[in-house]
PDB file of C-alpha atoms in Angstrom:
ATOM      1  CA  UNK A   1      -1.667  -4.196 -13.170  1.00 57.00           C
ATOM      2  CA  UNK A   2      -3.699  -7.087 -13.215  1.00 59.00           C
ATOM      3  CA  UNK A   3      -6.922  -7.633 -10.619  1.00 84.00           C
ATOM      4  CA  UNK A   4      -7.534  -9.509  -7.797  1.00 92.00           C
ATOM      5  CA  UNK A   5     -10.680 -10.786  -5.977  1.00 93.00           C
ATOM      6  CA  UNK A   6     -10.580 -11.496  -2.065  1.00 95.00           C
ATOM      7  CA  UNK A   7     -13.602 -11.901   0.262  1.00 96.00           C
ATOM      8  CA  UNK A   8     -14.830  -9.333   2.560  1.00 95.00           C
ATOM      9  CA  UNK A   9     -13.852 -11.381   5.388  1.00 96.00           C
ATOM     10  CA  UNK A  10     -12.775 -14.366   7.286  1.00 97.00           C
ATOM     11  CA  UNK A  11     -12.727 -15.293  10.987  1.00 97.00           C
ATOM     12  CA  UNK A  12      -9.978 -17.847  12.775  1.00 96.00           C
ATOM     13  CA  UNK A  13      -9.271 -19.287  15.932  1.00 97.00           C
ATOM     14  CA  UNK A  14      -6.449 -18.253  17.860  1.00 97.00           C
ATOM     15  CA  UNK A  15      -3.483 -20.948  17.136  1.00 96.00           C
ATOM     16  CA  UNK A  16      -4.980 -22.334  14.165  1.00 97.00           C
ATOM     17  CA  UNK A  17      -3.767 -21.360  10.787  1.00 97.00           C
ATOM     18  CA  UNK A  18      -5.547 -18.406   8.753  1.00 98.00           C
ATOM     19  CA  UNK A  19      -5.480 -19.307   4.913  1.00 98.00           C
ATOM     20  CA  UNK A  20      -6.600 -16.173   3.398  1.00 98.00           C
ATOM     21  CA  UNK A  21      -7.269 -16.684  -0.773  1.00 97.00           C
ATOM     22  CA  UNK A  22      -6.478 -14.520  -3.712  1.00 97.00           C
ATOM     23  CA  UNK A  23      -7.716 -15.004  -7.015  1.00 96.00           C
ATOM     24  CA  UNK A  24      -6.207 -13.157  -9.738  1.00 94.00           C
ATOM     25  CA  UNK A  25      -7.131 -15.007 -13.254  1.00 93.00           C
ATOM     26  CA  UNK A  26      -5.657 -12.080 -15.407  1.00 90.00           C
ATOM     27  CA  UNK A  27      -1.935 -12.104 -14.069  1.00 91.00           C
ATOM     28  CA  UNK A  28       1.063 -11.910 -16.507  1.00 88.00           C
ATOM     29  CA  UNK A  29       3.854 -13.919 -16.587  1.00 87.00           C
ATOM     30  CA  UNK A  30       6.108 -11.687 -14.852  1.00 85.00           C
ATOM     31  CA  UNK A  31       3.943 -10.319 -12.671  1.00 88.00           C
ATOM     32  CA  UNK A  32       4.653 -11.004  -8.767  1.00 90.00           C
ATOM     33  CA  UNK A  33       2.029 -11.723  -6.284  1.00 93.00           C
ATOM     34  CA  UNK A  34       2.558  -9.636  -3.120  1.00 93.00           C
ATOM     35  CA  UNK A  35       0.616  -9.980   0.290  1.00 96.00           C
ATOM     36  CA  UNK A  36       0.662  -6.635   2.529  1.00 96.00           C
ATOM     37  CA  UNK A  37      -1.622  -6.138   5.965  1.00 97.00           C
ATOM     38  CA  UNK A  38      -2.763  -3.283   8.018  1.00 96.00           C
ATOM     39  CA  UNK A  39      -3.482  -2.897  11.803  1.00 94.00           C
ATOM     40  CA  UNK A  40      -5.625  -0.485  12.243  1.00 86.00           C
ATOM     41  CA  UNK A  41      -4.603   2.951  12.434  1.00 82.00           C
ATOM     42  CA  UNK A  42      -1.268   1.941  10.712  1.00 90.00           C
ATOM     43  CA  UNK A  43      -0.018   1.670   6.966  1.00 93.00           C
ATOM     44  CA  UNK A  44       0.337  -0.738   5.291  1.00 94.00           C
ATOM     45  CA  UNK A  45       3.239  -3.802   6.109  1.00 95.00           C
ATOM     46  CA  UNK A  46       4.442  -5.881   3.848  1.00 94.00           C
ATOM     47  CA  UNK A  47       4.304  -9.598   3.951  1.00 96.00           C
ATOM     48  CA  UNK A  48       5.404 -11.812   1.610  1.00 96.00           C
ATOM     49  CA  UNK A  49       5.748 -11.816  -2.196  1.00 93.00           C
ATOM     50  CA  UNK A  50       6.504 -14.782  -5.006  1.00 93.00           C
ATOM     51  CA  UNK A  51       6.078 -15.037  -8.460  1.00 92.00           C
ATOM     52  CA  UNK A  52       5.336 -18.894  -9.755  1.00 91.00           C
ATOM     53  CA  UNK A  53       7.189 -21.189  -6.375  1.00 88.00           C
ATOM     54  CA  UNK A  54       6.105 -21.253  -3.048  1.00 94.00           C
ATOM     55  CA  UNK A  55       7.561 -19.093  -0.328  1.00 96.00           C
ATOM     56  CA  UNK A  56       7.858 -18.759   3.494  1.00 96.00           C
ATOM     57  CA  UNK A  57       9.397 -16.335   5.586  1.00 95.00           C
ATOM     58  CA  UNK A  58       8.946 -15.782   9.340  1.00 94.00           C
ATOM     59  CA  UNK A  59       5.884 -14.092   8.870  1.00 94.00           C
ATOM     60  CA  UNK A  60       3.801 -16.578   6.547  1.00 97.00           C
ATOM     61  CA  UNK A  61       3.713 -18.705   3.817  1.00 98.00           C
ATOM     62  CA  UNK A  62       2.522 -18.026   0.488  1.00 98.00           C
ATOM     63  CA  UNK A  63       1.038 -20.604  -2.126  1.00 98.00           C
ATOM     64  CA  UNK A  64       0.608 -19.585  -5.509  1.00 97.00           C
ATOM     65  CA  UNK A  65      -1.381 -22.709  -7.902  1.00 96.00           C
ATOM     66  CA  UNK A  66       0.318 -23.942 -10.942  1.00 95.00           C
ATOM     67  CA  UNK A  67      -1.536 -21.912 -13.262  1.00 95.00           C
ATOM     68  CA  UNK A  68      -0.491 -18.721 -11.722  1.00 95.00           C
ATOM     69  CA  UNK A  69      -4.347 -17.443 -11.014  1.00 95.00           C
ATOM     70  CA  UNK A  70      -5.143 -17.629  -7.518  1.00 96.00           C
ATOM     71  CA  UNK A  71      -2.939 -18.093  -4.508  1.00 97.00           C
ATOM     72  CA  UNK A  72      -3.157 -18.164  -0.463  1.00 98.00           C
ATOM     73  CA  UNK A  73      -1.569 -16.625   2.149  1.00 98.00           C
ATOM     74  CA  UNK A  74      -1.157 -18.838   5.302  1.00 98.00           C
ATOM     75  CA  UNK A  75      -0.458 -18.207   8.838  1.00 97.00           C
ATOM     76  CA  UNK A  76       0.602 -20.859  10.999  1.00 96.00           C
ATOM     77  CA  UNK A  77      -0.446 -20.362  14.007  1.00 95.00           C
ATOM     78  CA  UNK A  78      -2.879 -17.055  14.075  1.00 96.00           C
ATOM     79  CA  UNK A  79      -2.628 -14.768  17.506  1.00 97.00           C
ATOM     80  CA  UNK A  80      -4.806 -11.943  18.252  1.00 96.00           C
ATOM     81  CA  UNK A  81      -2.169  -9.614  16.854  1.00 95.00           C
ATOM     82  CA  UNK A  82      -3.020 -11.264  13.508  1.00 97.00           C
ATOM     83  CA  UNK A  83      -6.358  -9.579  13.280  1.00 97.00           C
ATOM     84  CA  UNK A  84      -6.085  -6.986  10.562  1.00 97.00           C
ATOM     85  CA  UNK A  85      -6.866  -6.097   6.767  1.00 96.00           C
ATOM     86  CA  UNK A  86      -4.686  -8.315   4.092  1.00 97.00           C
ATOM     87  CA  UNK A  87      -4.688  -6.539   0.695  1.00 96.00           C
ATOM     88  CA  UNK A  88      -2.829  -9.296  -2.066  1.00 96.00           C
ATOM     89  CA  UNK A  89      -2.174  -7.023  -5.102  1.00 92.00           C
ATOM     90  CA  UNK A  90       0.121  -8.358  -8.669  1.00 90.00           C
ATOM     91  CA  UNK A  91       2.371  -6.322 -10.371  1.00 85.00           C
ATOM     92  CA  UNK A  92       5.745  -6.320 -12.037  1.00 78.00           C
ATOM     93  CA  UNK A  93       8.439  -6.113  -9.669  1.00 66.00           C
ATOM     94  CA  UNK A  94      10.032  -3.146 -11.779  1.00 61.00           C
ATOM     95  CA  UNK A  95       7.012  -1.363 -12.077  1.00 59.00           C
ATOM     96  CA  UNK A  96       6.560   1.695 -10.287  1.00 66.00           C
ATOM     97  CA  UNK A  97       2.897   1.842 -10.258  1.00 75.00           C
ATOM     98  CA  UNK A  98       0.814  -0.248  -7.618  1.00 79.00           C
ATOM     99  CA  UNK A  99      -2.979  -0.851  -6.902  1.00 80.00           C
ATOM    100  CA  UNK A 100      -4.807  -1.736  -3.810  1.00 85.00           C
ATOM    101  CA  UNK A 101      -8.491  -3.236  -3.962  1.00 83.00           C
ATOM    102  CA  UNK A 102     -10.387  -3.571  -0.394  1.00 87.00           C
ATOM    103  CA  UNK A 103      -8.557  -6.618   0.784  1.00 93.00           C
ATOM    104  CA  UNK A 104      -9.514  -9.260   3.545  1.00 96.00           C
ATOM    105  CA  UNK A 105     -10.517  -8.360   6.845  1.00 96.00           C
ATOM    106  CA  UNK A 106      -9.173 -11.136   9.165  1.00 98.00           C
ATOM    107  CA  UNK A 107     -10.565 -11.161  13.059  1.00 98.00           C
ATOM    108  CA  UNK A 108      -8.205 -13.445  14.964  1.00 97.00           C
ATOM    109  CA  UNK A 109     -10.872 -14.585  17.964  1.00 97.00           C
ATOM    110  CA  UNK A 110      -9.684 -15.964  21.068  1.00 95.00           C
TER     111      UNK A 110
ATOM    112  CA  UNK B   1      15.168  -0.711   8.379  1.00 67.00           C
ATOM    113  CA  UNK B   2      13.211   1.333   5.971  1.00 66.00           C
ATOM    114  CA  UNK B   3      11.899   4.241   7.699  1.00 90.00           C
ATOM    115  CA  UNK B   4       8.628   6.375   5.708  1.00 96.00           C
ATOM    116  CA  UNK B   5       7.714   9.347   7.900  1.00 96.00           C
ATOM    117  CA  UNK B   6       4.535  11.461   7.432  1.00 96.00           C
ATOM    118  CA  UNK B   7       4.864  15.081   8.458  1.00 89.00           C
ATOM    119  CA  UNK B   8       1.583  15.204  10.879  1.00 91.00           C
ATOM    120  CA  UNK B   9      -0.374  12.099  12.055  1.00 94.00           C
ATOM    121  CA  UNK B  10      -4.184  14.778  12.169  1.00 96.00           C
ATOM    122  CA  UNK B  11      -4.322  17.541  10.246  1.00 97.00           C
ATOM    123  CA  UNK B  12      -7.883  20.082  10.337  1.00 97.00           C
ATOM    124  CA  UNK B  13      -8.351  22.298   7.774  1.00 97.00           C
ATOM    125  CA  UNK B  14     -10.778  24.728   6.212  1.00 97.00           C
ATOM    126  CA  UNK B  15     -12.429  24.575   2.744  1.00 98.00           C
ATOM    127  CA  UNK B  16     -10.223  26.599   0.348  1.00 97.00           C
ATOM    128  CA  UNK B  17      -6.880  26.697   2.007  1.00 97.00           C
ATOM    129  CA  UNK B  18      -4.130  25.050   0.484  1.00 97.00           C
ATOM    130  CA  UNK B  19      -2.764  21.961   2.155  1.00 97.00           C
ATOM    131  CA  UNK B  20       0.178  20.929   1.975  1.00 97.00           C
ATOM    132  CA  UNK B  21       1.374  16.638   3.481  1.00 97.00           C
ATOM    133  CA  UNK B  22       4.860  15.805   3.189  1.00 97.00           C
ATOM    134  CA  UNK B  23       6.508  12.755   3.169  1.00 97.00           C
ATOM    135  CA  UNK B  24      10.383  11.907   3.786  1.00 97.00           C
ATOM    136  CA  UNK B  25      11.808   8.486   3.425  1.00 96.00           C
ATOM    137  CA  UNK B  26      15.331   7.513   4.322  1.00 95.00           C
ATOM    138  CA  UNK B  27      16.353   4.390   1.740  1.00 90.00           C
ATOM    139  CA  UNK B  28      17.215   6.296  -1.367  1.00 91.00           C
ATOM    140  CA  UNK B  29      14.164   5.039  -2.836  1.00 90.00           C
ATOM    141  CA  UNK B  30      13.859   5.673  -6.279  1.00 90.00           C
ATOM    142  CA  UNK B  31       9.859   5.502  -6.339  1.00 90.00           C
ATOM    143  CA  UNK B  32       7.459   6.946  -3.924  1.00 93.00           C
ATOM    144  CA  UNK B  33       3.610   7.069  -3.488  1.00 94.00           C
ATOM    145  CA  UNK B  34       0.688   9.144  -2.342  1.00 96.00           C
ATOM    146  CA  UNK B  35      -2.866   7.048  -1.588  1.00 96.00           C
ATOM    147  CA  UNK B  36      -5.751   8.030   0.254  1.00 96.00           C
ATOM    148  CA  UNK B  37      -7.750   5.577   1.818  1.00 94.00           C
ATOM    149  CA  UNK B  38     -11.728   5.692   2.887  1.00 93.00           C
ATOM    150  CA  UNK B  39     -13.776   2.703   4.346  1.00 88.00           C
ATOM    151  CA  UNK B  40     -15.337   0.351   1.230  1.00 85.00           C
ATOM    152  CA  UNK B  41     -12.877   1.992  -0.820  1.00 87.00           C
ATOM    153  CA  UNK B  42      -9.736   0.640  -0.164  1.00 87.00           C
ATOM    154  CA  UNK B  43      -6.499   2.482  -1.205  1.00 90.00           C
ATOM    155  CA  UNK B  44      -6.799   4.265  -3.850  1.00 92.00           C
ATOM    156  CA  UNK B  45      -3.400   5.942  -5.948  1.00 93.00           C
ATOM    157  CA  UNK B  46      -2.810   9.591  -6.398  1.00 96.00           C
ATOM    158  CA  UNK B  47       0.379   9.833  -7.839  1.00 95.00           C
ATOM    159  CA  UNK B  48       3.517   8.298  -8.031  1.00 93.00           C
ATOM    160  CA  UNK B  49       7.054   9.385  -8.983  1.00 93.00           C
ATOM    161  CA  UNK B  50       9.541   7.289 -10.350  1.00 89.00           C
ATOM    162  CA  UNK B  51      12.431  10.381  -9.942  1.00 89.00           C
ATOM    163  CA  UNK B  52      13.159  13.325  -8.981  1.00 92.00           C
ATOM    164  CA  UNK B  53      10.930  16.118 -10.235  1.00 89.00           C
ATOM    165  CA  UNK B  54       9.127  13.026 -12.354  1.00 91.00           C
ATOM    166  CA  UNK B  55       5.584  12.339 -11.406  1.00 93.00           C
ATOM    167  CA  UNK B  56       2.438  10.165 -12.995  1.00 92.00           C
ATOM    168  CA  UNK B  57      -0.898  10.711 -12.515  1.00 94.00           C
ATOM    169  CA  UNK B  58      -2.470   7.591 -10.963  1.00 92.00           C
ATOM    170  CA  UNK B  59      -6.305   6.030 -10.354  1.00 91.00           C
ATOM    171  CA  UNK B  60      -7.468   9.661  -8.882  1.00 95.00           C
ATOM    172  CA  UNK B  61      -5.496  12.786  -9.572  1.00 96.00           C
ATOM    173  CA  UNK B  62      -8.172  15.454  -9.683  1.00 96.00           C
ATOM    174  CA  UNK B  63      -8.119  17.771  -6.987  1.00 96.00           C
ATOM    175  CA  UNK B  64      -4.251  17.408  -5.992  1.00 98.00           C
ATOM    176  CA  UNK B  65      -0.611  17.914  -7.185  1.00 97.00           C
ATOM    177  CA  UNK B  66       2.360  16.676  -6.218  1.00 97.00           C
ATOM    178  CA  UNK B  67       6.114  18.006  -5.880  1.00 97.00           C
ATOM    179  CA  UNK B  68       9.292  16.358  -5.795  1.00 97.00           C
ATOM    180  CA  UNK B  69      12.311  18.597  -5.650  1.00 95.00           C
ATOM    181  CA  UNK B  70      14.578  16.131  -3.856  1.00 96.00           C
ATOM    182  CA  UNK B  71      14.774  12.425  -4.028  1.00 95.00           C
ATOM    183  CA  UNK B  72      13.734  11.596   0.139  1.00 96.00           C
ATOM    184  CA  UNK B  73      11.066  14.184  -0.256  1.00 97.00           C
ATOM    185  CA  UNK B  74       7.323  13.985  -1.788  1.00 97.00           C
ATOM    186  CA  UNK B  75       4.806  16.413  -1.131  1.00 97.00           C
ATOM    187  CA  UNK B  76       0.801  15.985  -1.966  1.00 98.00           C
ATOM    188  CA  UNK B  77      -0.702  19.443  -2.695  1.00 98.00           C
ATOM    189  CA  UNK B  78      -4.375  20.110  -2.088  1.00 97.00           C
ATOM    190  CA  UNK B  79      -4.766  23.420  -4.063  1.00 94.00           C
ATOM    191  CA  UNK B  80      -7.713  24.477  -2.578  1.00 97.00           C
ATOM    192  CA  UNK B  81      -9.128  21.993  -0.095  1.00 97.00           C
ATOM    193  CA  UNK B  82     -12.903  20.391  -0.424  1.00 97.00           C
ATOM    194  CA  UNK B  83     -14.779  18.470   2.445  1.00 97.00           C
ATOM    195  CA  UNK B  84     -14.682  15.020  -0.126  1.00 97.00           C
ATOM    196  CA  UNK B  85     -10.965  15.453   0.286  1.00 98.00           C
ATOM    197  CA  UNK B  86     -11.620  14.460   3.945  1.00 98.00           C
ATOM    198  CA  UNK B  87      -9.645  11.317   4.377  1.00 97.00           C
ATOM    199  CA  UNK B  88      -6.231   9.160   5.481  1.00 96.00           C
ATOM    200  CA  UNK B  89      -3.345  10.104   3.365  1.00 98.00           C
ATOM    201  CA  UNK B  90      -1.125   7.671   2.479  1.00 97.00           C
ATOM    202  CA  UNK B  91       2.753   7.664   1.780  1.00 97.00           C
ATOM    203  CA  UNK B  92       5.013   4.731   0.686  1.00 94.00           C
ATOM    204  CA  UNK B  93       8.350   4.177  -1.468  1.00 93.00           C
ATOM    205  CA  UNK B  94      10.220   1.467  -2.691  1.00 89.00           C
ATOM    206  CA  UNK B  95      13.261   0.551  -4.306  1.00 86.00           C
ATOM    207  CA  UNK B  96      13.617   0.094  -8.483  1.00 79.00           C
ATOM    208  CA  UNK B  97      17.628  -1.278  -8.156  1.00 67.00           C
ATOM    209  CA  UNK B  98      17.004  -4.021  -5.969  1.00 60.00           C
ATOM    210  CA  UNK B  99      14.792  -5.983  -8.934  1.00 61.00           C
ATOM    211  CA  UNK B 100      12.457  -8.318  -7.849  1.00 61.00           C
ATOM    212  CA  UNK B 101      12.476  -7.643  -4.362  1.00 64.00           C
ATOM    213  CA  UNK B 102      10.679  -4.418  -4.091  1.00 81.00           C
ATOM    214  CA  UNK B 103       7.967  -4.196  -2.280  1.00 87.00           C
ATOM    215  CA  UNK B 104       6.341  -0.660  -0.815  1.00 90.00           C
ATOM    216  CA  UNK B 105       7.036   0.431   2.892  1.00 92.00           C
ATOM    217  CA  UNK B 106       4.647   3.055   4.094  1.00 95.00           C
ATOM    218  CA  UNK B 107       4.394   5.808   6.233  1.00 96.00           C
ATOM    219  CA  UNK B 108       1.552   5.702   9.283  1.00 93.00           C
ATOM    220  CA  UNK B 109      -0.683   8.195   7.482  1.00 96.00           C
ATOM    221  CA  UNK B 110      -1.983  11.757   7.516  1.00 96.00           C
ATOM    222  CA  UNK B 111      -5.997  11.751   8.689  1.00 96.00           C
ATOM    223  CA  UNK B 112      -6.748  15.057   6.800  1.00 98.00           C
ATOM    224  CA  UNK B 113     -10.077  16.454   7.913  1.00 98.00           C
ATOM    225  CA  UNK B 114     -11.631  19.927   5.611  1.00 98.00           C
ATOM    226  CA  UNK B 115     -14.656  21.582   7.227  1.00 97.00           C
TER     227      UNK B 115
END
């Protein structure tokens, strides 16, 4: 599985939109880019995942460059309930076996 | 929906005893996890299992097994339990057949704790 670099972490005002950024230089062409979060003292959630187009779903909205190596996760319209850990992680749909790095810490602030 | 359930939500136990965490998931997932997670670390993999009785060793085995006698069912074994095994315990699965759109649901965690 392929790396990926996010920063530490990021504050945003309540109601405006959180773009939290992925870079992952060393993704393969059929590897996916999927976005989970965590509330504290919960596992994991999944998000959102693409591989090359963008995507939306209720949740978010995901927007992956042309060259495949970085990519950001947006949220609309962030509420307090927003305020968690974002891990974005590659791999190939198929492939059973699936790293974490220390993700994005995101504090939604009223 | 997918439903990932972690036998106990705190667990304390004593250097040297073997530990047992179980996880049960009810999708007929083909592949399911075992992370632990500790603060500046992130999650990090313990094994995986792609089938029934299969496993693979993933980023940090040492320490722990794994069992997997029925397909809802995957067990993390701590043969003799240390205090740097004090941690969150992770559980997810996910789904092979449905292609692309697999991602990993997880269970709430198991917050071990060996004194």
């Amino acid at each position: 599985d392929a790396k990926t670099t996010q920063p530490t972490s990021m504050d945003c005002a309540e109601g405006r939109a959180a773009n939290l950024p992925c870079n992952h230089s060393t993704i393969s062409g059929n590897e996916y880019v999927y976005w989970y979060r965590q509330i504290h003292s919960q596992g994991p959630q999944y998000i959102i995942h693409g591989l090359k187009n963008n995507e939306t779903n209720e949740m978010a909205s995901l927007i992956i460059t042309e060259d495949r190596k970085s990519s950001t996760l947006i949220l609309p319209h962030a509420t307090l309930r927003d305020t968690a850990v974002y891990y974005c992680i590659v791999r190939v749909a198929s492939y059973q076996k699936v790293t974490f790095g220390t993700g994005t810490k995101l504090q939604v602030i009223p | 929906d997918v439903k990932v359930t972690q036998s106990s939500r705190y667990l304390v136990k004593r250097t040297g005893e073997k530990v047992f965490l179980e996880c049960v998931q009810d999708m007929d997932h083909e592949n399911m996890f075992w992370y632990r997670q500790d603060p500046g670390l992130g999650l990090r993999l313990i094994y995986f299992s792609y089938d029934v009785k299969m496993k693979e060793k993933g980023d940090i085995p040492e320490g722990y097994s794994v069992s997997r006698e029925k397909k809802e069912r995957f067990s993390l074994i701590l043969e003799s339990a240390s205090t740097n095994q004090t941690s969150m315990y992770l559980c997810a699965s996910s789904s092979t057949s449905r292609g692309t759109d697999s991602p990993l649901h997880f269970g709430n965690g198991t917050r071990l704790t060996v004194t």
